[in-house]
Tab-separated table of C-alpha atoms and ligand atoms in Angstrom:
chain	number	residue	atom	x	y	z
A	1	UNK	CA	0.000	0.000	0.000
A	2	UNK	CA	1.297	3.201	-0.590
A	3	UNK	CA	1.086	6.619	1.090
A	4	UNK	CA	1.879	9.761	-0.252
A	5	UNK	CA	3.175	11.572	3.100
A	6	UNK	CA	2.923	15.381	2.559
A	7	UNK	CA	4.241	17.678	5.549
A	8	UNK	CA	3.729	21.172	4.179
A	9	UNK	CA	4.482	24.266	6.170
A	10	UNK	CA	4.992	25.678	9.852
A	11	UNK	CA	4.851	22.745	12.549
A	12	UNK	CA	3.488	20.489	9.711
A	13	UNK	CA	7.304	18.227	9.054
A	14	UNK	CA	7.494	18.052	12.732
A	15	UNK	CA	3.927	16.124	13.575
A	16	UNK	CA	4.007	14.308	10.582
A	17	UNK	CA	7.372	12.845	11.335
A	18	UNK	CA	6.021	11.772	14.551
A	19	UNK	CA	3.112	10.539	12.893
A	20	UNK	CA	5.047	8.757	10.309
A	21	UNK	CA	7.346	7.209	13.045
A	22	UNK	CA	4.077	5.171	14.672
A	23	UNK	CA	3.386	4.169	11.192
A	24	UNK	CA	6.334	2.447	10.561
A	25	UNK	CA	6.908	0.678	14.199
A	26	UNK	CA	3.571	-0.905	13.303
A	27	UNK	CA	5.397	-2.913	10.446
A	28	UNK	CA	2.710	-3.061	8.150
A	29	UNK	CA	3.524	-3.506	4.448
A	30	UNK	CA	3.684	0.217	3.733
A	31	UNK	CA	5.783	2.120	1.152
A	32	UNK	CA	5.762	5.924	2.216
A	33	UNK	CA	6.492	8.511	-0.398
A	34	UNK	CA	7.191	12.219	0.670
A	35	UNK	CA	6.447	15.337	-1.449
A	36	UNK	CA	6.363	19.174	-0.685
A	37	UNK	CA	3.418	20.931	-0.433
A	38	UNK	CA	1.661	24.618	0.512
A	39	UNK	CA	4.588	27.084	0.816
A	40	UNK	CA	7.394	24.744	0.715
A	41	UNK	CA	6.210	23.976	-2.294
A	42	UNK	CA	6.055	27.476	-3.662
A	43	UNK	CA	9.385	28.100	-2.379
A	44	UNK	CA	10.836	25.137	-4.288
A	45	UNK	CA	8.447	24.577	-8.001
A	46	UNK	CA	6.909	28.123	-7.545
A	47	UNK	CA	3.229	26.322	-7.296
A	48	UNK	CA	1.609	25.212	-4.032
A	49	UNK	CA	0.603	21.954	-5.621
A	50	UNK	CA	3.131	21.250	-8.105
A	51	UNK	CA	1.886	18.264	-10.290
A	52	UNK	CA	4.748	15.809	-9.049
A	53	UNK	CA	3.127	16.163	-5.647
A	54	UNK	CA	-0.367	15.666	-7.492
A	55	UNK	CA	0.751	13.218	-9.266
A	56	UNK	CA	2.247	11.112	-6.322
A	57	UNK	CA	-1.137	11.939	-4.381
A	58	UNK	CA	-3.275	10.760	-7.432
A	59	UNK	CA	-1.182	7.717	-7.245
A	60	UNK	CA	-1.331	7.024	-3.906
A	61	UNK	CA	-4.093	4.812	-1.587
A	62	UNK	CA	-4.149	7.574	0.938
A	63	UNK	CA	-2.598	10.820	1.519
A	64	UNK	CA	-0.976	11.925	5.204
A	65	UNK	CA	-1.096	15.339	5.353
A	66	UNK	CA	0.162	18.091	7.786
A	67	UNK	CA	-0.503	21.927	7.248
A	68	UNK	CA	0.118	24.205	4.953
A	69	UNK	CA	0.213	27.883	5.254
A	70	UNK	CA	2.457	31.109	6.774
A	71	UNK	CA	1.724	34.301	6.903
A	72	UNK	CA	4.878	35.489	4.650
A	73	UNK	CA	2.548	34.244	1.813
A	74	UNK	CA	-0.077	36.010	2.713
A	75	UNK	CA	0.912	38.770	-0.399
A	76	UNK	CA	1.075	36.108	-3.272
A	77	UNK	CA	-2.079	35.541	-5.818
A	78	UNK	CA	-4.571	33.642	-4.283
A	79	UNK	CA	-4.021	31.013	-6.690
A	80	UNK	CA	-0.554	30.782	-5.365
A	81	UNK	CA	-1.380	30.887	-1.704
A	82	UNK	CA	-0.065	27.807	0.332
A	83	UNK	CA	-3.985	26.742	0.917
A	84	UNK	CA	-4.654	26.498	-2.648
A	85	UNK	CA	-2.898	23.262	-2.034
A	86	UNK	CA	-5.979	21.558	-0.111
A	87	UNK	CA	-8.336	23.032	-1.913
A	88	UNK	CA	-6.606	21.494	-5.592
A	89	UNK	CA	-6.090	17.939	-4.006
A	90	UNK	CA	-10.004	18.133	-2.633
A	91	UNK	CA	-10.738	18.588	-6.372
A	92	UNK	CA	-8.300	16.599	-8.405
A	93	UNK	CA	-9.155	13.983	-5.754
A	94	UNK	CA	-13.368	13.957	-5.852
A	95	UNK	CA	-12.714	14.075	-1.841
A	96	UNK	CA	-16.384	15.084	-1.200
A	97	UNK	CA	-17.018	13.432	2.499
A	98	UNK	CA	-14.919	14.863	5.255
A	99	UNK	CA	-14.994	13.591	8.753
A	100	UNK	CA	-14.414	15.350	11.737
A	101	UNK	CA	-14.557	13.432	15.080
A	102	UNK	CA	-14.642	15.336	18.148
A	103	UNK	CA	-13.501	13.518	21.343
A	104	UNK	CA	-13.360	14.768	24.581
A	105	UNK	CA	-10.662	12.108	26.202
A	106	UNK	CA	-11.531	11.894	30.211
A	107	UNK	CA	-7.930	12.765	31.379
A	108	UNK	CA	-8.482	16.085	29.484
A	109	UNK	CA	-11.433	17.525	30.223
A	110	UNK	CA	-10.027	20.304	32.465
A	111	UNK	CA	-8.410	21.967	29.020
A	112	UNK	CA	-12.040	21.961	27.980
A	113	UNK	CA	-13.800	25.319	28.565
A	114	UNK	CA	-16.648	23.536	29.326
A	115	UNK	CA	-17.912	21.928	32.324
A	116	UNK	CA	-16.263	18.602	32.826
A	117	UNK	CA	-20.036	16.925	32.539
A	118	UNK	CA	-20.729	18.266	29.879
A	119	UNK	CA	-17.929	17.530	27.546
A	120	UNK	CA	-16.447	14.483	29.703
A	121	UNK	CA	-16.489	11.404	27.473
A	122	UNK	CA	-17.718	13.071	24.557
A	123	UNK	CA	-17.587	11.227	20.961
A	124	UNK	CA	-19.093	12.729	17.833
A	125	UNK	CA	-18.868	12.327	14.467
A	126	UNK	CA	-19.210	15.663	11.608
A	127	UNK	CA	-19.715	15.009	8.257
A	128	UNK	CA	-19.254	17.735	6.007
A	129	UNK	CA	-20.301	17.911	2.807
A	130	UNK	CA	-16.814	19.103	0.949
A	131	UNK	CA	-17.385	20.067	-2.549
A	132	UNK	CA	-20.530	21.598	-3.004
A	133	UNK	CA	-22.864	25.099	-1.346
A	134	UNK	CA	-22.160	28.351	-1.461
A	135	UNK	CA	-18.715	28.096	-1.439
A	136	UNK	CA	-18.246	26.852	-5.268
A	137	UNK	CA	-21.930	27.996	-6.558
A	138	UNK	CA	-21.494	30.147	-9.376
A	139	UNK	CA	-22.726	33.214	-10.345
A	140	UNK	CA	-20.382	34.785	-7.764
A	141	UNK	CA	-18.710	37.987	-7.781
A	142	UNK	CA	-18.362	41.507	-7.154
A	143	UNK	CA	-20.617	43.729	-8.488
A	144	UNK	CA	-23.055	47.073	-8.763
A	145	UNK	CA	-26.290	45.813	-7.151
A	146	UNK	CA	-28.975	46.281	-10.407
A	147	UNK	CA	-31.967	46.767	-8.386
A	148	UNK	CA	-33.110	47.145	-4.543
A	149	UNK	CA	-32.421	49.951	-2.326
A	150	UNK	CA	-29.064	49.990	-2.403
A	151	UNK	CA	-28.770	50.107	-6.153
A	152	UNK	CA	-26.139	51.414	-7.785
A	153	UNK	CA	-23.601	50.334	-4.852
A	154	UNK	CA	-21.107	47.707	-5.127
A	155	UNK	CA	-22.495	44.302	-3.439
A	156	UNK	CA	-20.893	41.387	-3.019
A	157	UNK	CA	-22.880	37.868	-3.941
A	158	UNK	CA	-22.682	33.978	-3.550
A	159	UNK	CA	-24.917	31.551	-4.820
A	160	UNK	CA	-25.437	28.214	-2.527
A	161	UNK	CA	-26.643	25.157	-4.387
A	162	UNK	CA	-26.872	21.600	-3.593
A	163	UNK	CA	-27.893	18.903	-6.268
A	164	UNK	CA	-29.839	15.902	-5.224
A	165	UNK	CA	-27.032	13.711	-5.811
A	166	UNK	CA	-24.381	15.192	-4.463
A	167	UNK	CA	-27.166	15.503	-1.162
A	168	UNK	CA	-27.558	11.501	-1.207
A	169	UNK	CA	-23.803	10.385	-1.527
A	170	UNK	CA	-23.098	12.576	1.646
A	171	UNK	CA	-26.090	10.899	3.284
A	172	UNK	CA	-24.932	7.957	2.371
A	173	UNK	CA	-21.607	8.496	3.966
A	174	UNK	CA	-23.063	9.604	7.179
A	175	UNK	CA	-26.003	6.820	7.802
A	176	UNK	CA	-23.307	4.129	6.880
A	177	UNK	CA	-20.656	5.566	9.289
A	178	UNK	CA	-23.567	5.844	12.176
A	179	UNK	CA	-23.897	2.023	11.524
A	180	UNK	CA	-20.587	1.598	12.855
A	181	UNK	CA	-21.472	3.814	16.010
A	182	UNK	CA	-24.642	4.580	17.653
A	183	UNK	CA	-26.572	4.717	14.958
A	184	UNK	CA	-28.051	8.234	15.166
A	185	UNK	CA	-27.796	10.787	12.380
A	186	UNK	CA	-29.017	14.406	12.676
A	187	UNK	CA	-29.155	16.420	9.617
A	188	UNK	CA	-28.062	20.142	10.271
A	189	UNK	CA	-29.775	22.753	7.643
A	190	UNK	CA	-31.775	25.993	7.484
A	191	UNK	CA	-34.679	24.900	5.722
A	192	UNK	CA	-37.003	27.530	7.225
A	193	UNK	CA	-34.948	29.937	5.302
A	194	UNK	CA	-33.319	28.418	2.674
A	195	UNK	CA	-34.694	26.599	-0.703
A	196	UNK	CA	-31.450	24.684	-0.773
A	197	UNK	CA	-32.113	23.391	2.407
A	198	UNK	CA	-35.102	22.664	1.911
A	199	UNK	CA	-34.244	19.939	-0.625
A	200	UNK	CA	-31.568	18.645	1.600
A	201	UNK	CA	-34.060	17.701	4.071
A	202	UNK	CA	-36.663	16.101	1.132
A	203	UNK	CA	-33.070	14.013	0.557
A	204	UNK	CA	-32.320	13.405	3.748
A	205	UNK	CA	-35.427	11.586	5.173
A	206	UNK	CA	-36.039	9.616	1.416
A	207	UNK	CA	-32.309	8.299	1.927
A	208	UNK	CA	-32.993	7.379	5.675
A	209	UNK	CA	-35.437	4.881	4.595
A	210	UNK	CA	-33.306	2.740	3.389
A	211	UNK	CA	-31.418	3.222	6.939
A	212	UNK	CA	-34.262	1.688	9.060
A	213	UNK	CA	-31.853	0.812	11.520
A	214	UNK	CA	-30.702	4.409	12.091
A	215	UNK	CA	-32.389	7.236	13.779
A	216	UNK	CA	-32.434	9.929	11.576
A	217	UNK	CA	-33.649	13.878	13.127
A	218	UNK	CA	-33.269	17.377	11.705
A	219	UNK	CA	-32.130	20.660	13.032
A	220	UNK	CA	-31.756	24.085	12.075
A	221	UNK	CA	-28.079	25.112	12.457
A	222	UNK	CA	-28.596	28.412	14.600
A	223	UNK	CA	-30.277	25.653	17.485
A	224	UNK	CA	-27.456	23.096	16.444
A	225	UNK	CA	-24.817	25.693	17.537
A	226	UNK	CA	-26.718	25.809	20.537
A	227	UNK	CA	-26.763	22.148	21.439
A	228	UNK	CA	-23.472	21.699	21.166
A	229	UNK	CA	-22.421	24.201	23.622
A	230	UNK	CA	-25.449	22.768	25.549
A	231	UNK	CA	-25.477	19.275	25.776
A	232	UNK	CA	-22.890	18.427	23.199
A	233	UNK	CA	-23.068	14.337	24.165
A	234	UNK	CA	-26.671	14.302	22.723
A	235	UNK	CA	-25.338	13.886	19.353
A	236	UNK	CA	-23.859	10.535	17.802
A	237	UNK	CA	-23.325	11.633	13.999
A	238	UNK	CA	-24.184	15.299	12.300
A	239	UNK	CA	-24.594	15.842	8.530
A	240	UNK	CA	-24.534	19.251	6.830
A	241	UNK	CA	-23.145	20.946	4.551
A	242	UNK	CA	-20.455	22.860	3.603
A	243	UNK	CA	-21.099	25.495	4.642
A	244	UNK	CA	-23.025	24.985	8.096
A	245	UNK	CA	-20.098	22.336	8.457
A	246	UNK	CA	-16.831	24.567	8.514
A	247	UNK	CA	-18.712	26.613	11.064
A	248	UNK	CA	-19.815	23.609	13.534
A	249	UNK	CA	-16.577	21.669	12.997
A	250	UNK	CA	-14.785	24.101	14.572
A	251	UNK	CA	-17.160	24.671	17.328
A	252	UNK	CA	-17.103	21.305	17.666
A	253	UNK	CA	-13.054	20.931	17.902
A	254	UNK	CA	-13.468	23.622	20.665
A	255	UNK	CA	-15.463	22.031	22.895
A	256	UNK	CA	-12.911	19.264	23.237
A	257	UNK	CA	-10.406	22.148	24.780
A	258	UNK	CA	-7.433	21.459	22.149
A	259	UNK	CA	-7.111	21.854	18.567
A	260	UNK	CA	-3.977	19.409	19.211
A	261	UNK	CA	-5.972	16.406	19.519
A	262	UNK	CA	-8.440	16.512	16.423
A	263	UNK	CA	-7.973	13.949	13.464
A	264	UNK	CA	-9.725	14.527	10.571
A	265	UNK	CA	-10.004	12.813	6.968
A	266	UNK	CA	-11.670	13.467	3.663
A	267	UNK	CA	-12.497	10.884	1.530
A	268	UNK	CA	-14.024	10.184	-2.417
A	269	UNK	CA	-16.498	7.454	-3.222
A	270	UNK	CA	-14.146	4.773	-3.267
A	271	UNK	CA	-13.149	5.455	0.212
A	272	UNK	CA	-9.422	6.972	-1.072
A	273	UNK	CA	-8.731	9.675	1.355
A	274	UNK	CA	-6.834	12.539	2.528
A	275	UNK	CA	-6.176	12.332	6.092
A	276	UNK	CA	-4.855	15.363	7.903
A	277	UNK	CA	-4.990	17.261	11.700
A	278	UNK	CA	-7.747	20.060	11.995
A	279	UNK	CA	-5.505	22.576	12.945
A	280	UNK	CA	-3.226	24.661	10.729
A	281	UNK	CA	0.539	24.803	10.202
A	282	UNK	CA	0.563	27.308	13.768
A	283	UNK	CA	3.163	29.305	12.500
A	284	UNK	CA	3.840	30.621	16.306
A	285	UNK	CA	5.317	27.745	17.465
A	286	UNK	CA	6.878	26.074	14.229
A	287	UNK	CA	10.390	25.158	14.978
A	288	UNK	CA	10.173	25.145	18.595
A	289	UNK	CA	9.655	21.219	19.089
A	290	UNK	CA	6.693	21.489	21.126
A	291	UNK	CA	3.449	21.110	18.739
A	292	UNK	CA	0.974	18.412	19.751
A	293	UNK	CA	1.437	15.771	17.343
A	294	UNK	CA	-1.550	13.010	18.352
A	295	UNK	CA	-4.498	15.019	16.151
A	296	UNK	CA	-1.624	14.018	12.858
A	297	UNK	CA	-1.319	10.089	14.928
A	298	UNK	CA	-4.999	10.018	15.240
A	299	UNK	CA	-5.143	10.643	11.752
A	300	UNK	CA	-2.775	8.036	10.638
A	301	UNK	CA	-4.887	5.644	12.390
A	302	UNK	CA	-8.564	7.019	10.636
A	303	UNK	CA	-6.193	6.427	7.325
A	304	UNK	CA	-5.203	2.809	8.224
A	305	UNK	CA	-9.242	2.451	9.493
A	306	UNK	CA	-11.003	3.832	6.728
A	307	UNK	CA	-8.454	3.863	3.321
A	308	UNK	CA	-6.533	0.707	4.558
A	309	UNK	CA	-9.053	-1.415	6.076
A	310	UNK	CA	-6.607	-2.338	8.978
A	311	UNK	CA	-9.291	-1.380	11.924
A	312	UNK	CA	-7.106	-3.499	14.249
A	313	UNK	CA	-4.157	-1.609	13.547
A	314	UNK	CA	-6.219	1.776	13.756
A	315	UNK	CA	-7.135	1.124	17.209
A	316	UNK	CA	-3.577	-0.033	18.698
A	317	UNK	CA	-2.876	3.440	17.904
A	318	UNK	CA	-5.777	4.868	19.624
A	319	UNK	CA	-5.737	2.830	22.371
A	320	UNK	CA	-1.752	3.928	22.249
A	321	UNK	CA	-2.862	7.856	22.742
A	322	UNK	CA	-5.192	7.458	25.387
A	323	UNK	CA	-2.426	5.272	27.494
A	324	UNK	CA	0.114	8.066	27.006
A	325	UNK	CA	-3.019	10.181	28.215
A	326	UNK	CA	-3.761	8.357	30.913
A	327	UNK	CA	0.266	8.213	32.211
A	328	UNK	CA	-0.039	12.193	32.472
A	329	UNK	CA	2.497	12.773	29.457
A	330	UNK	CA	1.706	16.029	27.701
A	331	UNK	CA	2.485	18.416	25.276
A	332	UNK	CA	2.394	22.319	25.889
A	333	UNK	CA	-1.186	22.722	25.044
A	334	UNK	CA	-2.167	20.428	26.837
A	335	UNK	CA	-0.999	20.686	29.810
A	336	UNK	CA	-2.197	21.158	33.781
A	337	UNK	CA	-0.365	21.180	36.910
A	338	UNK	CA	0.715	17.762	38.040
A	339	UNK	CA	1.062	16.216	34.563
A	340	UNK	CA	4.750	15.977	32.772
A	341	UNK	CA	5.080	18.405	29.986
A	342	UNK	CA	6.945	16.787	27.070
A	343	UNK	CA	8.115	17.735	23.694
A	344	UNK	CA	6.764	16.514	20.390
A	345	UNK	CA	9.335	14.167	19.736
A	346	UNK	CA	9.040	12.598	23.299
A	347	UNK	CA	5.337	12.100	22.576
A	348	UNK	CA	6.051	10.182	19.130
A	349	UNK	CA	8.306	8.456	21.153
A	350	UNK	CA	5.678	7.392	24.284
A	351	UNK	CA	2.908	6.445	21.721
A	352	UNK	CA	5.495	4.185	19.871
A	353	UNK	CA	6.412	2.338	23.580
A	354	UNK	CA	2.328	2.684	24.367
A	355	UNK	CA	1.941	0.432	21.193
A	356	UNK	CA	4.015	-2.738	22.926
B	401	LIG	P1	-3.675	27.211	13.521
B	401	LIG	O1	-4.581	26.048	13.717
B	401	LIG	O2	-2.454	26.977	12.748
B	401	LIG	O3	-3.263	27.775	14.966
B	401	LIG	C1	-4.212	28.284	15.917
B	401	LIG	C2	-3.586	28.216	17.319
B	401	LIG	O4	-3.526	26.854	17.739
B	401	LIG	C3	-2.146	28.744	17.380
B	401	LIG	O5	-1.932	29.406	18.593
B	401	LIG	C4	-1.302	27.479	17.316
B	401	LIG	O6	-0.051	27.604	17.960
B	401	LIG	C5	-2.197	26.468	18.030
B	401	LIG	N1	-1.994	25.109	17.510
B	401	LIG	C6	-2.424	24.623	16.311
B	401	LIG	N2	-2.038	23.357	16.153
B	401	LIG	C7	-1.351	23.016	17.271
B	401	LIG	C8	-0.680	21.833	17.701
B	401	LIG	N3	-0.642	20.705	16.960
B	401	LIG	N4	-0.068	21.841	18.899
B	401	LIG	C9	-0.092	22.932	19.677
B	401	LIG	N5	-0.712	24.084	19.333
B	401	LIG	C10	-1.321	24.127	18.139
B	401	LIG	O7	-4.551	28.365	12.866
B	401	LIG	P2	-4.134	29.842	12.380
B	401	LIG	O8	-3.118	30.419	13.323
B	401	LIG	O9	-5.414	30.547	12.181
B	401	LIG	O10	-3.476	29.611	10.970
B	401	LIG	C11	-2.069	29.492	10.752
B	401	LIG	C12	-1.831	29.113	9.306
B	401	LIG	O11	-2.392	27.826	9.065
B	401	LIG	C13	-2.493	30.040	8.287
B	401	LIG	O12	-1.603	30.247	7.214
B	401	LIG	C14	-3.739	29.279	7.853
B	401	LIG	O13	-4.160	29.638	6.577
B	401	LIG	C15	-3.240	27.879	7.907
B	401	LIG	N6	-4.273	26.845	8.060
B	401	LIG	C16	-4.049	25.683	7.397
B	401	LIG	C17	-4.940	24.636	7.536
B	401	LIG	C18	-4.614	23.352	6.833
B	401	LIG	O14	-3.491	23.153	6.421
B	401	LIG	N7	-5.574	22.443	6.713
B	401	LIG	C19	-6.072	24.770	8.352
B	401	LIG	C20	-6.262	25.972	9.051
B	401	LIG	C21	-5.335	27.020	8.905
């Protein structure tokens, strides 16, 4: 099997060098294939996604991914900007489904914001529509408004649009992955506003029918952003869109108290994925050997669970993280009095010996 292994900017070579180190203590038959990305790739083929790197990730069974991004790119042409990079492979790729767990482990619920019963033991699943909405819906633009009371001024506009198709492979995705947890889906839309959501919900409760086995509910997203400040553990799997999903994805990542810990992967039909941390390339701390590596381990393990079909393997690392966890090793964002602050080598290092 092989994995194209792209690091990308800021703190992204360090975690995914600890992430890469797991990998290969578990001896599987992997071949790992590295390629710049995001600004290092600028800096080196003048393109954040040159087509060698495409071409290795095309090739590829799954992609490992770090971050990409620094804010001494911030003046190039958007289409040269380090995140052009994600946004290129999510297209080349037909990466359409992306999941976003958010787990609240036990050990760290006092980084949490949140009261500890609240977010204590939490386990949820966001599914987020990737390729469609408001963010790719075209006419968009800049413009003189023709007509309404403002006419005359310059207006910006989006258009959001959802297909019926594209609305039942996403609802696909999410019923099947509820079957492998507690097999409750609840669709997030604004369908007392919007026509496109609207349709998403006609979609959503025809597909559920052939999900008898899964409890299927709907909510708009102003009272979803609600609930999961409010009782956050009521949830099993949500399903939205783009849109609605960038938003409560990161809400979601909060509640769990650090961005650190969060896998995340985004996968086409075939289940061929792109598996990366939620956080950035944290440009602040790049360098300094301290950035949390386990949200790029957890991610290796999603990649090995849902590209590789090694679900045994997958959970020797989990069950890795949460003894390292449980031992009171952490990194700097991470950490409270009376645990051991460690570095992010070190905690590559104490996963690999959590393994056995
Ligand atoms: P960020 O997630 O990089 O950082 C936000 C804060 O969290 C920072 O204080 C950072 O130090 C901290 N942090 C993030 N990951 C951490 C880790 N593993 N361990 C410890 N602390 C961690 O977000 P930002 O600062 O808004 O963005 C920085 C750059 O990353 C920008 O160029 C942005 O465009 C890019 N970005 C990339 C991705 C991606 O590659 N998928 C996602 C988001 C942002």
């Amino acid at each position: 099997m092989n994995i194209a292994v792209l690091p990308g900017d800021g703190i992204g070579p360090e975690i995914v060098a600890e992430a890469v180190k797991v990998l290969k203590d578990l001896q599987l038959p992997l071949s790992m294939e590295t390629a710049p990305v995001g600004g290092a790739a600028y800096d080196i083929a003048g393109h954040p996604l040159p087509p060698a790197t495409l071409d290795l990730a095309k090739s590829a069974d799954a992609i490992l991914f770090g971050a990409v991004g620094d804010w001494k790119y911030d003046t190039l042409a958007r289409e040269l900007r380090p995140e052009q990079a994600i946004l290129g492979l999510r297209k080349h790729l037909a990466l359409f489904a992306n999941f976003r767990p958010a787990i609240c482990y036990q050990e760290l619920t006092a980084a949490s914001s949140l009261k500890p019963e609240i977010v204590g033991g939490l386990d949820i699943l966001i599914v987020r529509e990737l390729n469609g909405d408001i963010y790719f819906g075209s006419p968009k633009g800049i413009r003189n408004a023709p007509d309404g009371l403002f006419a005359g001024a310059r207006e910006g506009f989006d258009t959001m649009r959802y297909s019926e198709p594209e609305i039942e492979r996403i609802a696909h995705v999410a019923f099947e992955a509820a079957r492998k947890r507690h097999r409750k889906v609840c669709s997030v839309d604004k369908s007392n506003v919007l026509e496109t959501s609207q349709l998403w919900r006609e979609v959503m409760t025809r597909v559920a029918k052939e999900y008898s086995d899964v409890e299927l509910s709907h909510m708009y997203v102003d009272n979803a952003a609600m609930q999961l400040v409010k009782a956050p553990k009521s949830f099993d799997v949500i399903v939205t869109g783009n849109l609605f999903g960038d938003i409560l994805s990161d809400e979601a990542a909060m509640l769990t108290g650090s961005i650190g810990m969060l896998p995340s992967a985004s996968l086409d039909k075939n289940n061929k994925g792109l598996y990366e941390p939620s956080h950035g390339s944290a440009p602040d701390i790049a360098g300094k050997g301290i950035a949390n590596p386990l949200a790029t381990i957890l991610s290796a393990a999603m990649m090995l669970r849902f590209s590789l079909n090694l679900p045994k393997d997958a959970q020797r690392i989990e069950t890795a993280v949460q003894k390292v966890l449980v031992q009171g090793l952490r990194t700097a964002d991470i950490y409270t009095e009376g645990t051991q602050k460690i570095s992010t080598a070190q905690m590559g290092d104490a996963v690999v010996k959590a393994l056995g």
